[in-house]
Amino acid sequence: LAIVVPCFNEQIALPHTLDVLFRVLSEMVGRGEIAPESYPYFVDDGSADLTWPHIVSGHERNKSVRGLKLARNFGHQNALLAGLMGVMDRCDAAISIDADLQQDPAAIPEFVAQFRRGIDVVLGVRKDRESDGWFKRCSAQLFYLLMRAMGVPLIANHADYRLLSRRALKHLTLYGETNLFLRAICTQLGFKTSVVCFDVKERAYGSTHYTLGRMLKLALTGIVSTSVVPLRMVALIGFAIFALSLLMASYVMYRTLVVGDTVPGWASTTLPIYFIGGVQLLCLGVIGEYVGQTISEVKRRP
Ligand code: UDP
Ligand code: MG
């Protein structure tokens, strides 16, 4: 078992995290649930503090600790992916967990139990959001609402606490995209998938890195990388407005040519506005459909 931990400026949390993960791993080794070679794998996502020295000294104290240092800050999702790719050939299964251990590590044995029952993808789902402030709670709800409306396949309240088997990890490499939204893709791999419920604590050490800006960016990546619904919406709006513009155009022609009670210049001004506006939006919609197709072809997903 490899435990992948992305870390960005986590010097305050790391010593505690190392201790806890060790305890969990050695207890599981003691019970014979995992191999003694199991190890934690820390990914330093370009931290500017003592995160990397902490990982190095962790390795010096216990050689099973491994680390990966990224050249700069690439963001949580990329750090996580780099970690998963780093352990892929050196494990039977990998669990990803945040460095602050807000996600209860006591659930790790349950992940492994499910894996040993032949399940390739085990998703951690938090039991409640009591430990979150009102802002995070509201924004999370809005996030899932938006994602559902945009047709992104998400399991509610599942973040990046999950187990992937080696098989699933190998399969993940077939997705050659740079903007991977892991939590949507992992449910789409097509392997047997199950869920483990866990408790969430408040962050005990350090503070969150997910500012509003980063959360919005994550949501945007999630939508754009997994769904063409927004493009389809443009196409639909374009078509509707084009139909409407045809109606308006015929009304203008009728008032001018049949009734003849309009001011000179009115028809020649309004007709092009309605008609050309409608045609433009229709054309944008058509282009959108092609762009959508292009995106899915370019991704070359398996
Ligand atoms: N993280 C990272 N790179 C970043 C930001 C965050 O690797 O650019 C890591 C961070 O160290 C932590 C995890 O991603 O292990 C989740 O971040 P955080 O706990 O700050 O987010 P929250 O739990 O508040 O959403
Ligand atoms: Mg956290």
Coordinates of C-alpha atoms and ligand atoms in Angstrom, one line a residue:
L1 CA 0.0 0.0 0.0
A2 CA 1.3 3.5 -0.9
I3 CA -0.2 6.5 0.8
V4 CA 0.1 9.6 -1.4
V5 CA 0.1 12.9 0.4
P6 CA 0.3 16.2 -1.6
C7 CA 1.9 18.9 0.6
F8 CA 2.1 22.6 0.0
N9 CA 3.6 24.6 2.8
E10 CA 2.7 22.0 5.4
Q11 CA 5.7 22.3 7.7
I12 CA 3.4 22.7 10.7
A13 CA 1.2 19.7 10.0
L14 CA 3.9 17.3 8.6
P15 CA 5.5 15.9 11.8
H16 CA 2.1 15.0 13.2
T17 CA 1.0 13.6 9.8
L18 CA 4.1 11.4 9.6
D19 CA 3.5 10.0 13.1
V20 CA -0.2 9.2 12.5
L21 CA 0.4 7.6 9.1
F22 CA 3.1 5.5 10.5
R23 CA 0.9 4.3 13.3
V24 CA -1.9 3.4 10.9
L25 CA 0.5 1.6 8.6
S26 CA 2.3 -0.3 11.3
E27 CA -1.0 -1.4 12.9
M28 CA -2.2 -2.7 9.6
V29 CA 1.1 -4.5 8.9
G30 CA 0.7 -6.0 12.4
R31 CA -2.7 -7.3 11.5
G32 CA -1.4 -8.7 8.3
E33 CA -3.7 -6.5 6.1
I34 CA -0.9 -4.9 4.1
A35 CA 2.7 -5.8 3.2
P36 CA 5.5 -4.5 5.5
E37 CA 7.0 -2.6 2.5
S38 CA 4.0 -0.3 2.5
Y39 CA 5.0 3.4 2.6
P40 CA 3.8 6.9 2.7
Y41 CA 4.7 9.0 -0.3
F42 CA 4.9 12.8 0.2
V43 CA 4.7 15.1 -2.8
D44 CA 6.2 18.5 -2.1
D45 CA 4.2 20.8 -4.4
G46 CA 6.9 23.6 -4.6
S47 CA 6.6 24.6 -0.9
A48 CA 8.5 27.7 0.2
D49 CA 8.8 26.5 3.8
L50 CA 10.5 23.5 5.6
T51 CA 8.1 20.9 4.1
W52 CA 10.8 19.2 2.0
P53 CA 13.4 19.1 4.9
H54 CA 10.7 17.5 7.0
I55 CA 10.1 14.8 4.4
V56 CA 13.9 14.2 4.1
S57 CA 14.3 13.9 7.8
G58 CA 11.3 11.6 7.9
H59 CA 13.1 9.4 5.4
E60 CA 16.3 9.5 7.4
R61 CA 14.4 8.3 10.5
N62 CA 12.5 5.7 8.6
K63 CA 13.7 4.6 5.2
S64 CA 10.2 3.6 4.1
V65 CA 9.2 7.2 3.9
R66 CA 9.5 8.5 0.3
G67 CA 9.1 11.8 -1.3
L68 CA 8.8 13.6 -4.6
K69 CA 9.7 17.2 -5.0
L70 CA 8.1 19.2 -7.7
A71 CA 10.1 22.1 -9.3
R72 CA 7.4 24.6 -8.5
N73 CA 3.8 24.9 -7.2
F74 CA 1.6 23.1 -9.7
G75 CA -1.5 22.9 -7.6
H76 CA -3.2 20.2 -5.6
Q77 CA -4.6 18.1 -8.5
N78 CA -1.3 18.0 -10.4
A79 CA 0.7 17.2 -7.3
L80 CA -1.7 14.4 -6.5
L81 CA -1.5 13.0 -10.1
A82 CA 2.3 13.2 -10.0
G83 CA 2.3 11.3 -6.7
L84 CA -0.1 8.6 -8.1
M85 CA 2.1 8.2 -11.1
G86 CA 5.2 8.1 -8.9
V87 CA 3.9 5.1 -6.9
M88 CA 2.1 3.3 -9.7
D89 CA 4.8 0.8 -10.3
R90 CA 5.7 0.3 -6.7
C91 CA 2.4 -0.6 -5.1
D92 CA -0.7 -2.8 -5.4
A93 CA -2.9 0.0 -4.4
A94 CA -2.5 3.7 -3.5
I95 CA -4.6 5.8 -1.2
S96 CA -4.5 9.6 -1.6
I97 CA -5.1 11.8 1.5
D98 CA -4.5 15.4 2.4
A99 CA -1.5 16.4 4.5
D100 CA -3.6 18.0 7.1
L101 CA -5.3 14.7 7.9
Q102 CA -8.7 16.4 8.1
Q103 CA -9.9 13.2 6.4
D104 CA -9.9 10.6 9.1
P105 CA -6.9 8.2 8.5
A106 CA -8.7 5.7 10.7
A107 CA -10.8 4.8 7.6
I108 CA -7.7 3.6 5.7
P109 CA -8.2 -0.1 6.9
E110 CA -11.7 0.0 5.5
F111 CA -10.4 1.2 2.1
V112 CA -8.0 -1.7 2.1
A113 CA -10.6 -4.2 3.2
Q114 CA -12.7 -3.2 0.2
F115 CA -9.7 -3.4 -2.1
R116 CA -9.0 -6.9 -0.9
R117 CA -12.6 -7.8 -1.7
G118 CA -11.7 -7.0 -5.3
I119 CA -12.8 -3.4 -5.7
D120 CA -10.5 -1.2 -7.7
V121 CA -11.8 2.2 -6.9
V122 CA -12.8 3.1 -3.3
L123 CA -14.1 6.6 -2.8
G124 CA -14.0 8.3 0.5
V125 CA -17.2 10.2 1.2
R126 CA -17.5 12.5 4.2
K127 CA -20.3 11.9 6.6
D128 CA -21.3 15.5 7.2
R129 CA -20.0 19.1 6.9
E130 CA -20.3 20.0 10.5
S131 CA -16.6 21.0 10.7
D132 CA -16.9 23.5 7.9
G133 CA -17.7 27.1 8.2
W134 CA -20.9 28.4 6.6
F135 CA -19.1 29.8 3.6
K136 CA -17.4 26.5 2.7
R137 CA -20.7 24.7 3.3
C138 CA -22.6 27.0 1.0
S139 CA -20.0 27.1 -1.7
A140 CA -19.7 23.3 -1.6
Q141 CA -23.5 23.0 -2.1
L142 CA -23.4 25.4 -4.9
F143 CA -20.5 23.5 -6.4
Y144 CA -22.3 20.2 -6.5
L145 CA -25.5 21.9 -7.8
L146 CA -23.5 23.6 -10.6
M147 CA -21.7 20.4 -11.4
R148 CA -24.9 18.4 -11.7
A149 CA -26.5 21.0 -13.9
M150 CA -23.4 21.0 -16.1
G151 CA -23.5 17.2 -16.4
V152 CA -20.3 16.5 -14.6
P153 CA -20.5 13.0 -13.0
L154 CA -19.6 13.6 -9.4
I155 CA -20.2 11.7 -6.2
A156 CA -21.4 14.3 -3.6
N157 CA -19.0 15.0 -0.8
H158 CA -16.2 12.9 -2.3
A159 CA -13.0 14.9 -2.6
D160 CA -9.6 13.3 -3.1
Y161 CA -9.5 10.7 -0.4
R162 CA -9.6 7.5 -2.4
L163 CA -8.0 4.2 -3.1
L164 CA -7.0 3.3 -6.6
S165 CA -5.7 -0.2 -7.4
R166 CA -2.6 -0.5 -9.6
R167 CA -4.9 -1.6 -12.4
A168 CA -7.0 1.6 -12.1
L169 CA -3.8 3.7 -11.9
K170 CA -2.5 2.1 -15.1
H171 CA -5.8 2.9 -16.7
L172 CA -5.6 6.5 -15.5
T173 CA -2.3 7.0 -17.4
L174 CA -4.3 6.4 -20.7
Y175 CA -5.9 9.8 -20.0
G176 CA -3.3 12.1 -21.6
E177 CA -4.9 15.3 -20.5
T178 CA -3.2 18.0 -18.5
N179 CA -6.3 19.4 -16.9
L180 CA -7.4 16.2 -15.1
F181 CA -10.3 16.5 -12.8
L182 CA -9.5 13.4 -10.9
R183 CA -12.7 13.1 -8.8
A184 CA -14.9 13.0 -12.0
I185 CA -12.6 10.7 -13.9
C186 CA -12.1 8.1 -11.2
T187 CA -15.8 7.4 -11.2
Q188 CA -15.6 7.0 -15.0
L189 CA -12.8 4.5 -15.3
G190 CA -15.3 1.7 -15.4
F191 CA -13.8 -0.4 -12.6
K192 CA -15.8 -1.8 -9.7
T193 CA -16.3 1.2 -7.4
S194 CA -17.5 1.5 -3.8
V195 CA -17.7 4.1 -1.1
V196 CA -16.3 4.4 2.4
C197 CA -17.8 7.0 4.8
F198 CA -15.4 8.9 7.1
D199 CA -15.4 11.8 9.5
V200 CA -13.9 15.1 8.8
K201 CA -12.1 17.1 11.5
E202 CA -11.2 20.7 11.5
R203 CA -7.7 21.5 10.3
A204 CA -5.5 21.0 13.4
Y205 CA -2.3 22.5 12.0
G206 CA -1.7 25.2 9.5
S207 CA -4.4 26.8 7.4
T208 CA -6.3 26.0 4.2
H209 CA -4.8 26.7 0.7
Y210 CA -8.1 26.6 -1.0
T211 CA -8.9 30.3 -1.3
L212 CA -12.1 31.3 -3.2
G213 CA -10.1 31.9 -6.3
R214 CA -8.6 28.4 -6.2
M215 CA -12.0 26.9 -5.5
L216 CA -13.5 28.7 -8.5
K217 CA -10.6 27.5 -10.7
L218 CA -11.2 23.9 -9.6
A219 CA -14.9 24.2 -10.4
L220 CA -14.1 25.7 -13.8
T221 CA -11.6 23.0 -14.6
G222 CA -14.1 20.4 -13.5
I223 CA -16.7 21.7 -15.9
V224 CA -14.6 22.5 -18.9
S225 CA -12.6 19.3 -18.7
T226 CA -15.5 16.9 -18.3
S227 CA -18.6 18.4 -19.9
V228 CA -19.6 20.1 -23.2
V229 CA -23.0 21.2 -21.7
P230 CA -22.0 24.9 -21.6
L231 CA -21.2 24.7 -25.3
R232 CA -24.5 23.0 -26.0
M233 CA -26.2 25.7 -24.1
V234 CA -24.7 28.3 -26.4
A235 CA -25.9 26.3 -29.4
L236 CA -29.4 26.1 -28.0
I237 CA -29.6 29.8 -27.1
G238 CA -28.2 30.6 -30.6
F239 CA -30.9 28.5 -32.2
A240 CA -33.7 29.9 -30.1
I241 CA -32.6 33.5 -30.8
F242 CA -32.3 32.8 -34.5
A243 CA -35.8 31.5 -34.6
L244 CA -37.0 34.5 -32.7
S245 CA -35.2 36.9 -35.0
L246 CA -36.9 35.3 -38.0
L247 CA -40.3 35.9 -36.4
M248 CA -39.3 39.5 -35.6
A249 CA -38.0 40.0 -39.2
S250 CA -41.3 38.8 -40.7
Y251 CA -43.1 41.1 -38.3
V252 CA -41.0 44.1 -39.4
M253 CA -41.6 43.2 -43.1
Y254 CA -45.3 42.8 -42.5
R255 CA -45.6 46.2 -40.8
T256 CA -43.6 47.9 -43.6
L257 CA -44.8 46.2 -46.7
V258 CA -48.4 45.2 -45.9
V259 CA -49.6 47.7 -43.3
G260 CA -47.2 50.4 -44.4
D261 CA -47.6 52.6 -41.2
T262 CA -43.9 52.7 -40.3
V263 CA -41.5 55.5 -40.3
P264 CA -39.0 55.4 -43.2
G265 CA -35.8 53.8 -42.1
W266 CA -37.2 51.7 -39.3
A267 CA -37.4 48.5 -41.3
S268 CA -33.9 48.9 -42.8
T269 CA -32.5 49.6 -39.3
T270 CA -34.2 46.9 -37.3
L271 CA -34.3 44.1 -39.8
P272 CA -30.5 43.6 -39.9
I273 CA -30.2 43.9 -36.1
Y274 CA -32.6 41.0 -35.6
F275 CA -31.5 38.9 -38.5
I276 CA -27.8 39.3 -38.2
G277 CA -27.8 39.0 -34.4
G278 CA -29.7 35.7 -34.8
V279 CA -27.5 34.4 -37.6
Q280 CA -24.4 35.2 -35.5
L281 CA -25.6 33.4 -32.5
L282 CA -26.6 30.4 -34.6
C283 CA -23.2 30.3 -36.2
L284 CA -21.5 30.5 -32.8
G285 CA -23.6 27.5 -31.7
V286 CA -22.6 25.5 -34.7
I287 CA -18.9 26.4 -34.1
G288 CA -19.5 25.4 -30.5
E289 CA -20.6 21.9 -31.5
Y290 CA -17.5 21.5 -33.6
V291 CA -15.3 22.8 -30.7
G292 CA -17.0 20.3 -28.4
Q293 CA -16.3 17.4 -30.8
T294 CA -12.7 18.6 -31.2
I295 CA -12.1 18.7 -27.5
S296 CA -13.3 15.1 -27.0
E297 CA -11.3 13.9 -30.0
V298 CA -8.1 15.7 -28.9
K299 CA -8.3 14.1 -25.4
R300 CA -8.0 10.7 -27.0
R301 CA -9.6 9.2 -23.9
P302 CA -9.6 5.4 -23.7
Ligands
UDP1 N1 -2.0 21.3 -1.7 C1 -1.0 21.1 -2.7 N2 -0.8 22.1 -3.6 C2 -1.5 23.3 -3.6 C3 -2.5 23.5 -2.6 C4 -2.7 22.5 -1.7 O1 -0.4 20.1 -2.8 O2 -1.2 24.2 -4.4 C5 -2.3 20.2 -0.8 C6 -2.3 20.6 0.7 O3 -1.0 20.6 1.2 C7 -3.2 19.6 1.3 C8 -4.2 19.3 0.2 O4 -3.6 19.8 -1.0 O5 -2.5 18.4 1.6 C9 -5.5 20.0 0.4 O6 -5.3 21.4 0.7 P1 -6.0 22.1 1.9 O7 -6.1 21.2 3.1 O8 -5.4 23.4 2.1 O9 -7.5 22.3 1.3 P2 -8.9 22.2 2.1 O10 -8.9 20.9 2.8 O11 -9.0 23.4 3.0 O12 -9.9 22.2 1.0
MG2 MG -7.6 20.4 4.3

